[in-house]
Amino acid sequence: MEPIAEKKKLILESALALIKDHGFHGCPMSMMAKNAGVAAGTIYTYFDSKDDLIGELFFYAKSIIFNHVSGSDDPSLDFKTRFFNYWNNLSELYLDRPEIQSFFEQFMISPFNTREIQNADSPWHDWNSNFFQEGIDKGILRNLSPDILFIMVIGSVNSMSKVRQNFSEKVAERGIDLNQLAEMTWDAIRKQ
Amino acid sequence: MEPIAEKKKLILESALALIKDHGFHGCPMSMMAKNAGVAAGTIYTYFDSKDDLIGELFFYAKSIIFNHVSGSDDPSLDFKTRFFNYWNNLSELYLDRPEIQSFFEQFMISPFNTREIQNADSPWHDWNSNFFQEGIDKGILRNLSPDILFIMVIGSVNSMSKVRQNFSEKVAERGIDLNQLAEMTWDAIRKQ
Amino acid sequence: MEPIAEKKKLILESALALIKDHGFHGCPMSMMAKNAGVAAGTIYTYFDSKDDLIGELFFYAKSIIFNHVSGSDDPSLDFKTRFFNYWNNLSELYLDRPEIQSFFEQFMISPFNTREIQNADSPWHDWNSNFFQEGIDKGILRNLSPDILFIMVIGSVNSMSKVRQNFSEKVAERGIDLNQLAEMTWDAIRKQ
Amino acid sequence: MEPIAEKKKLILESALALIKDHGFHGCPMSMMAKNAGVAAGTIYTYFDSKDDLIGELFFYAKSIIFNHVSGSDDPSLDFKTRFFNYWNNLSELYLDRPEIQSFFEQFMISPFNTREIQNADSPWHDWNSNFFQEGIDKGILRNLSPDILFIMVIGSVNSMSKVRQNFSEKVAERGIDLNQLAEMTWDAIRKQ
DNA sequence: GATGAATGAGTGTTCATTCAT
DNA sequence: GATGAATGAACACTCATTCAT
């Protein structure tokens, strides 16, 4: 993949930040342009349409997640440790860059998420398949499809992050410890 | 709660169905009206605004979930069976009425989900608190906050249903058995 | 003229009061109906349309003015006294029932004021013609058309009332004495 | 004050013309746009809303009146001549551009005429205060507040213009000479 | 490439009027 | 006669997109 042009990246990041606060439909192209410091028309030099921009944002955001999680994995460690690293890295990313999580949630359930995009190659998905397959092969994880382990884990991280982001007050006031979900999820996927 | 007027319910169901396919912003009031077989202006006899309609839809959808799940619970059974019933009932509801799950996911992350609505009384949440507390008290579930068990379970059901709905082809072609998530989730919440 | 039906009068008065505060276009038929204590549809038993209602209101309001001013005129007094009585009566009416003045102002410059309505018989105009003609015949008023004297006087009263109603604060704070306009207007119409 | 952008002025003049014939509420933004030869959305490049447009129109119209009347005043002439020039200039302006008078009348009694706008600085009002004060100081006008002289005069001009505009046929057929109102008004304000 | 004024289809909402009860 | 739910045309305003500069 060729590196993203400077101004294009500027627009993507600007859009990402705004979408978190206003949602897809609360972000006119003009707002994204202004926030990125370019004219409205300029966006169309880099993207065909708003749909296109959001589609590219999906791959952009996914690559950030992929790089963050896979880049921090150390295959020389024991698998349980690697799993908790995985969990913590992803959790941390969502905490540091809530706009990424927010974008993903919105995108996955939006009409922008076309069948075409779903079927596109995904290094992130491939990496996960390999990761969980390794755990299976080592006899540490349940002997199930790596896909289902991935679904279990990613569902839990997302659920946790969503609660952390949207119900922070309630979490605090009731003293809920969201980190316990990592342990629980480990028990869900490990060989019993 | 007084029963919902016939036409009001018609509009709510019509809206629910359309939102699944087009999203909040892809559903003009005119489309919802047409689909419900009423004139555009008629919606405003029953709802103050689109925001109001969607807000009411939230309580409507939540009550459907609540009734479906709590109504099928049999407290005389052993807790593990009750859990799998819970899971299956919710899973079934999401399968039969995907528009309910879809609406919920969209609503939760949308600007319609105001703090006011979040803080409103929720029989569904209360029922879940009691349900999981019972499992804890019986020494069957982990001794954690019932809230966190709820988050774990609901996250898994949602994740499963989302995959089932959006990636049905891939699930079939790879022979993924999503029911395994129920077992995994049970292992996540049961006392180890 | 036959007496106005009880409910019809109720609607007219209700409309008059609302129009003062909200203007023609700020008064939906439903608001007028509610304010009159009848159902929206009931208005159409008495009036063909909103235009019709407003048209009738014009004649209704004009008859109130006519009755008030002509009914208090005492032809046995000297003409100057009669003029000041005229002025004071009209001024008083506008003060007591600002909705009448307000309606008139709005009506005169609105598209409701059709040529047809303008050409309708007007006891109020006839009475004024006679009144000012009398002053001319007695050699007290300028020897001009009674119409022009009427225009002069009615313009001054309206101007005064408008200022009194819309700029009451400024009038008070600057100590403006609006009654002086009566004297001035008298000097404008009397034989020099 | 910076000069008004070409297209903005086009829209203002177009609106002014239409409001005379249709009233504020009879003029959709789309009609104003079409009449100005621009797209509906273009209006919003120059004005925030219809309210804003009408508010600006008020200042625009007032400045036209101010420029026309004050620009033709020659302080070296004797005061009576200056008064008749004032009257004639204003009368002439209202004759040439009836839309200005019409707009003013509608605006003054409409909800657009907010307290805020009423309290705004007004070169037109200030100029009038000075003008009439001069007449008082010279011992030519009645020794009253310049405000009340202003009210008297402006009321007469408006009354005359309104009659001239709305009842032109009747005025002609009855041979009414509206210019006589200038003389009458002079007698109303001059020192007796 | 960059700009931002202009476009106009599309949206939520209002309200005069109708008509079944 | 009285009701008020239902209607649907009309409106103010938004915003993705274009294009002359």
JSON list of C-alpha atoms in Angstrom, two decimals, chain C residues 22 25 105-106 108-109 111 113 115 118-120 125 142 144-145 147-149 151-152 154-156 159-160 162-163 166-167 169-170 174 176-181 183-185 187-190 192, chain D residues 21-23 25 105-106 108-109 111 113 115 118-119 125 142 144-145 147-149 151-152 154-156 159-160 162-163 166-167 169-170 174 176-178 180-181 183-185 187-190 192:
[
{"chain": "C", "resi": 22, "resn": "HIS", "atom": "CA", "xyz": [-49.51, 36.33, 17.38]},
{"chain": "C", "resi": 25, "resn": "HIS", "atom": "CA", "xyz": [-50.04, 33.87, 10.54]},
{"chain": "C", "resi": 105, "resn": "GLU", "atom": "CA", "xyz": [-53.40, 47.75, 11.36]},
{"chain": "C", "resi": 106, "resn": "GLN", "atom": "CA", "xyz": [-52.64, 44.24, 10.29]},
{"chain": "C", "resi": 108, "resn": "MET", "atom": "CA", "xyz": [-55.33, 47.19, 6.29]},
{"chain": "C", "resi": 109, "resn": "ILE", "atom": "CA", "xyz": [-51.93, 46.29, 4.94]},
{"chain": "C", "resi": 111, "resn": "PRO", "atom": "CA", "xyz": [-53.55, 40.70, 1.36]},
{"chain": "C", "resi": 113, "resn": "ASN", "atom": "CA", "xyz": [-57.78, 43.56, 2.51]},
{"chain": "C", "resi": 115, "resn": "ARG", "atom": "CA", "xyz": [-60.57, 45.59, -3.27]},
{"chain": "C", "resi": 118, "resn": "GLN", "atom": "CA", "xyz": [-62.56, 48.14, 0.49]},
{"chain": "C", "resi": 119, "resn": "ASN", "atom": "CA", "xyz": [-65.52, 48.92, -1.73]},
{"chain": "C", "resi": 120, "resn": "ALA", "atom": "CA", "xyz": [-68.09, 47.52, 0.65]},
{"chain": "C", "resi": 125, "resn": "HIS", "atom": "CA", "xyz": [-66.97, 55.95, 6.81]},
{"chain": "C", "resi": 142, "resn": "ARG", "atom": "CA", "xyz": [-61.18, 73.95, 6.77]},
{"chain": "C", "resi": 144, "resn": "LEU", "atom": "CA", "xyz": [-61.80, 70.79, 2.24]},
{"chain": "C", "resi": 145, "resn": "SER", "atom": "CA", "xyz": [-63.24, 67.42, 1.36]},
{"chain": "C", "resi": 147, "resn": "ASP", "atom": "CA", "xyz": [-62.52, 62.67, 3.33]},
{"chain": "C", "resi": 148, "resn": "ILE", "atom": "CA", "xyz": [-59.25, 64.48, 3.68]},
{"chain": "C", "resi": 149, "resn": "LEU", "atom": "CA", "xyz": [-60.11, 65.68, 7.15]},
{"chain": "C", "resi": 151, "resn": "ILE", "atom": "CA", "xyz": [-57.66, 60.86, 6.67]},
{"chain": "C", "resi": 152, "resn": "MET", "atom": "CA", "xyz": [-55.80, 63.48, 8.69]},
{"chain": "C", "resi": 154, "resn": "ILE", "atom": "CA", "xyz": [-57.61, 58.91, 11.63]},
{"chain": "C", "resi": 155, "resn": "GLY", "atom": "CA", "xyz": [-53.95, 58.94, 10.63]},
{"chain": "C", "resi": 156, "resn": "SER", "atom": "CA", "xyz": [-53.04, 60.89, 13.73]},
{"chain": "C", "resi": 159, "resn": "SER", "atom": "CA", "xyz": [-50.07, 56.98, 14.71]},
{"chain": "C", "resi": 160, "resn": "MET", "atom": "CA", "xyz": [-50.52, 57.99, 18.34]},
{"chain": "C", "resi": 162, "resn": "LYS", "atom": "CA", "xyz": [-49.36, 52.70, 17.53]},
{"chain": "C", "resi": 163, "resn": "VAL", "atom": "CA", "xyz": [-46.62, 54.59, 19.33]},
{"chain": "C", "resi": 166, "resn": "ASN", "atom": "CA", "xyz": [-45.44, 49.61, 20.65]},
{"chain": "C", "resi": 167, "resn": "PHE", "atom": "CA", "xyz": [-43.10, 52.07, 22.26]},
{"chain": "C", "resi": 169, "resn": "GLU", "atom": "CA", "xyz": [-41.27, 52.32, 27.42]},
{"chain": "C", "resi": 170, "resn": "LYS", "atom": "CA", "xyz": [-39.63, 54.97, 25.29]},
{"chain": "C", "resi": 174, "resn": "ARG", "atom": "CA", "xyz": [-38.68, 60.46, 27.48]},
{"chain": "C", "resi": 176, "resn": "ILE", "atom": "CA", "xyz": [-43.59, 62.29, 25.77]},
{"chain": "C", "resi": 177, "resn": "ASP", "atom": "CA", "xyz": [-47.18, 63.49, 26.15]},
{"chain": "C", "resi": 178, "resn": "LEU", "atom": "CA", "xyz": [-49.14, 61.84, 23.39]},
{"chain": "C", "resi": 179, "resn": "ASN", "atom": "CA", "xyz": [-52.31, 63.81, 24.20]},
{"chain": "C", "resi": 180, "resn": "GLN", "atom": "CA", "xyz": [-50.70, 66.83, 22.61]},
{"chain": "C", "resi": 181, "resn": "LEU", "atom": "CA", "xyz": [-51.41, 65.16, 19.28]},
{"chain": "C", "resi": 183, "resn": "GLU", "atom": "CA", "xyz": [-54.44, 69.62, 19.96]},
{"chain": "C", "resi": 184, "resn": "MET", "atom": "CA", "xyz": [-52.09, 69.49, 17.02]},
{"chain": "C", "resi": 185, "resn": "THR", "atom": "CA", "xyz": [-54.55, 67.59, 14.92]},
{"chain": "C", "resi": 187, "resn": "ASP", "atom": "CA", "xyz": [-55.01, 72.85, 14.53]},
{"chain": "C", "resi": 188, "resn": "ALA", "atom": "CA", "xyz": [-54.48, 70.84, 11.38]},
{"chain": "C", "resi": 189, "resn": "ILE", "atom": "CA", "xyz": [-58.14, 70.61, 10.49]},
{"chain": "C", "resi": 190, "resn": "ARG", "atom": "CA", "xyz": [-59.70, 73.76, 11.91]},
{"chain": "C", "resi": 192, "resn": "GLN", "atom": "CA", "xyz": [-57.06, 78.86, 10.15]},
{"chain": "D", "resi": 21, "resn": "ASP", "atom": "CA", "xyz": [-47.50, 42.31, -3.09]},
{"chain": "D", "resi": 22, "resn": "HIS", "atom": "CA", "xyz": [-47.65, 39.16, -1.00]},
{"chain": "D", "resi": 23, "resn": "GLY", "atom": "CA", "xyz": [-46.74, 40.08, 2.54]},
{"chain": "D", "resi": 25, "resn": "HIS", "atom": "CA", "xyz": [-45.93, 35.16, 4.83]},
{"chain": "D", "resi": 105, "resn": "GLU", "atom": "CA", "xyz": [-45.72, 49.22, 7.78]},
{"chain": "D", "resi": 106, "resn": "GLN", "atom": "CA", "xyz": [-45.68, 45.46, 7.80]},
{"chain": "D", "resi": 108, "resn": "MET", "atom": "CA", "xyz": [-43.42, 47.72, 12.42]},
{"chain": "D", "resi": 109, "resn": "ILE", "atom": "CA", "xyz": [-46.40, 45.67, 13.50]},
{"chain": "D", "resi": 111, "resn": "PRO", "atom": "CA", "xyz": [-43.20, 39.91, 15.34]},
{"chain": "D", "resi": 113, "resn": "ASN", "atom": "CA", "xyz": [-39.88, 43.92, 15.01]},
{"chain": "D", "resi": 115, "resn": "ARG", "atom": "CA", "xyz": [-37.26, 44.97, 21.10]},
{"chain": "D", "resi": 118, "resn": "GLN", "atom": "CA", "xyz": [-36.28, 48.81, 18.14]},
{"chain": "D", "resi": 119, "resn": "ASN", "atom": "CA", "xyz": [-33.47, 49.73, 20.46]},
{"chain": "D", "resi": 125, "resn": "HIS", "atom": "CA", "xyz": [-34.47, 58.90, 14.09]},
{"chain": "D", "resi": 142, "resn": "ARG", "atom": "CA", "xyz": [-44.42, 74.39, 18.68]},
{"chain": "D", "resi": 144, "resn": "LEU", "atom": "CA", "xyz": [-42.89, 70.40, 22.24]},
{"chain": "D", "resi": 145, "resn": "SER", "atom": "CA", "xyz": [-40.67, 67.36, 22.26]},
{"chain": "D", "resi": 147, "resn": "ASP", "atom": "CA", "xyz": [-40.33, 63.24, 19.13]},
{"chain": "D", "resi": 148, "resn": "ILE", "atom": "CA", "xyz": [-43.96, 64.23, 19.18]},
{"chain": "D", "resi": 149, "resn": "LEU", "atom": "CA", "xyz": [-43.53, 66.46, 16.16]},
{"chain": "D", "resi": 151, "resn": "ILE", "atom": "CA", "xyz": [-44.76, 61.23, 15.31]},
{"chain": "D", "resi": 152, "resn": "MET", "atom": "CA", "xyz": [-47.26, 63.76, 14.00]},
{"chain": "D", "resi": 154, "resn": "ILE", "atom": "CA", "xyz": [-44.57, 60.68, 10.02]},
{"chain": "D", "resi": 155, "resn": "GLY", "atom": "CA", "xyz": [-48.09, 59.57, 10.87]},
{"chain": "D", "resi": 156, "resn": "SER", "atom": "CA", "xyz": [-49.52, 62.01, 8.38]},
{"chain": "D", "resi": 159, "resn": "SER", "atom": "CA", "xyz": [-51.56, 57.93, 6.33]},
{"chain": "D", "resi": 160, "resn": "MET", "atom": "CA", "xyz": [-51.51, 59.92, 3.12]},
{"chain": "D", "resi": 162, "resn": "LYS", "atom": "CA", "xyz": [-51.39, 54.51, 2.45]},
{"chain": "D", "resi": 163, "resn": "VAL", "atom": "CA", "xyz": [-54.53, 56.12, 1.14]},
{"chain": "D", "resi": 166, "resn": "ASN", "atom": "CA", "xyz": [-54.65, 51.56, -1.48]},
{"chain": "D", "resi": 167, "resn": "PHE", "atom": "CA", "xyz": [-57.51, 53.77, -2.49]},
{"chain": "D", "resi": 169, "resn": "GLU", "atom": "CA", "xyz": [-59.43, 54.93, -7.49]},
{"chain": "D", "resi": 170, "resn": "LYS", "atom": "CA", "xyz": [-61.56, 56.50, -4.83]},
{"chain": "D", "resi": 174, "resn": "ARG", "atom": "CA", "xyz": [-63.79, 61.98, -5.56]},
{"chain": "D", "resi": 176, "resn": "ILE", "atom": "CA", "xyz": [-59.38, 64.35, -3.24]},
{"chain": "D", "resi": 177, "resn": "ASP", "atom": "CA", "xyz": [-56.16, 66.38, -3.15]},
{"chain": "D", "resi": 178, "resn": "LEU", "atom": "CA", "xyz": [-53.83, 64.56, -0.81]},
{"chain": "D", "resi": 180, "resn": "GLN", "atom": "CA", "xyz": [-53.45, 69.37, 1.27]},
{"chain": "D", "resi": 181, "resn": "LEU", "atom": "CA", "xyz": [-52.27, 67.10, 4.08]},
{"chain": "D", "resi": 183, "resn": "GLU", "atom": "CA", "xyz": [-50.40, 72.15, 4.67]},
{"chain": "D", "resi": 184, "resn": "MET", "atom": "CA", "xyz": [-52.56, 70.71, 7.39]},
{"chain": "D", "resi": 185, "resn": "THR", "atom": "CA", "xyz": [-49.65, 68.98, 9.02]},
{"chain": "D", "resi": 187, "resn": "ASP", "atom": "CA", "xyz": [-50.41, 73.91, 10.75]},
{"chain": "D", "resi": 188, "resn": "ALA", "atom": "CA", "xyz": [-50.38, 71.07, 13.26]},
{"chain": "D", "resi": 189, "resn": "ILE", "atom": "CA", "xyz": [-46.73, 71.50, 14.17]},
{"chain": "D", "resi": 190, "resn": "ARG", "atom": "CA", "xyz": [-46.00, 75.21, 13.62]},
{"chain": "D", "resi": 192, "resn": "GLN", "atom": "CA", "xyz": [-49.70, 78.92, 16.54]}
]
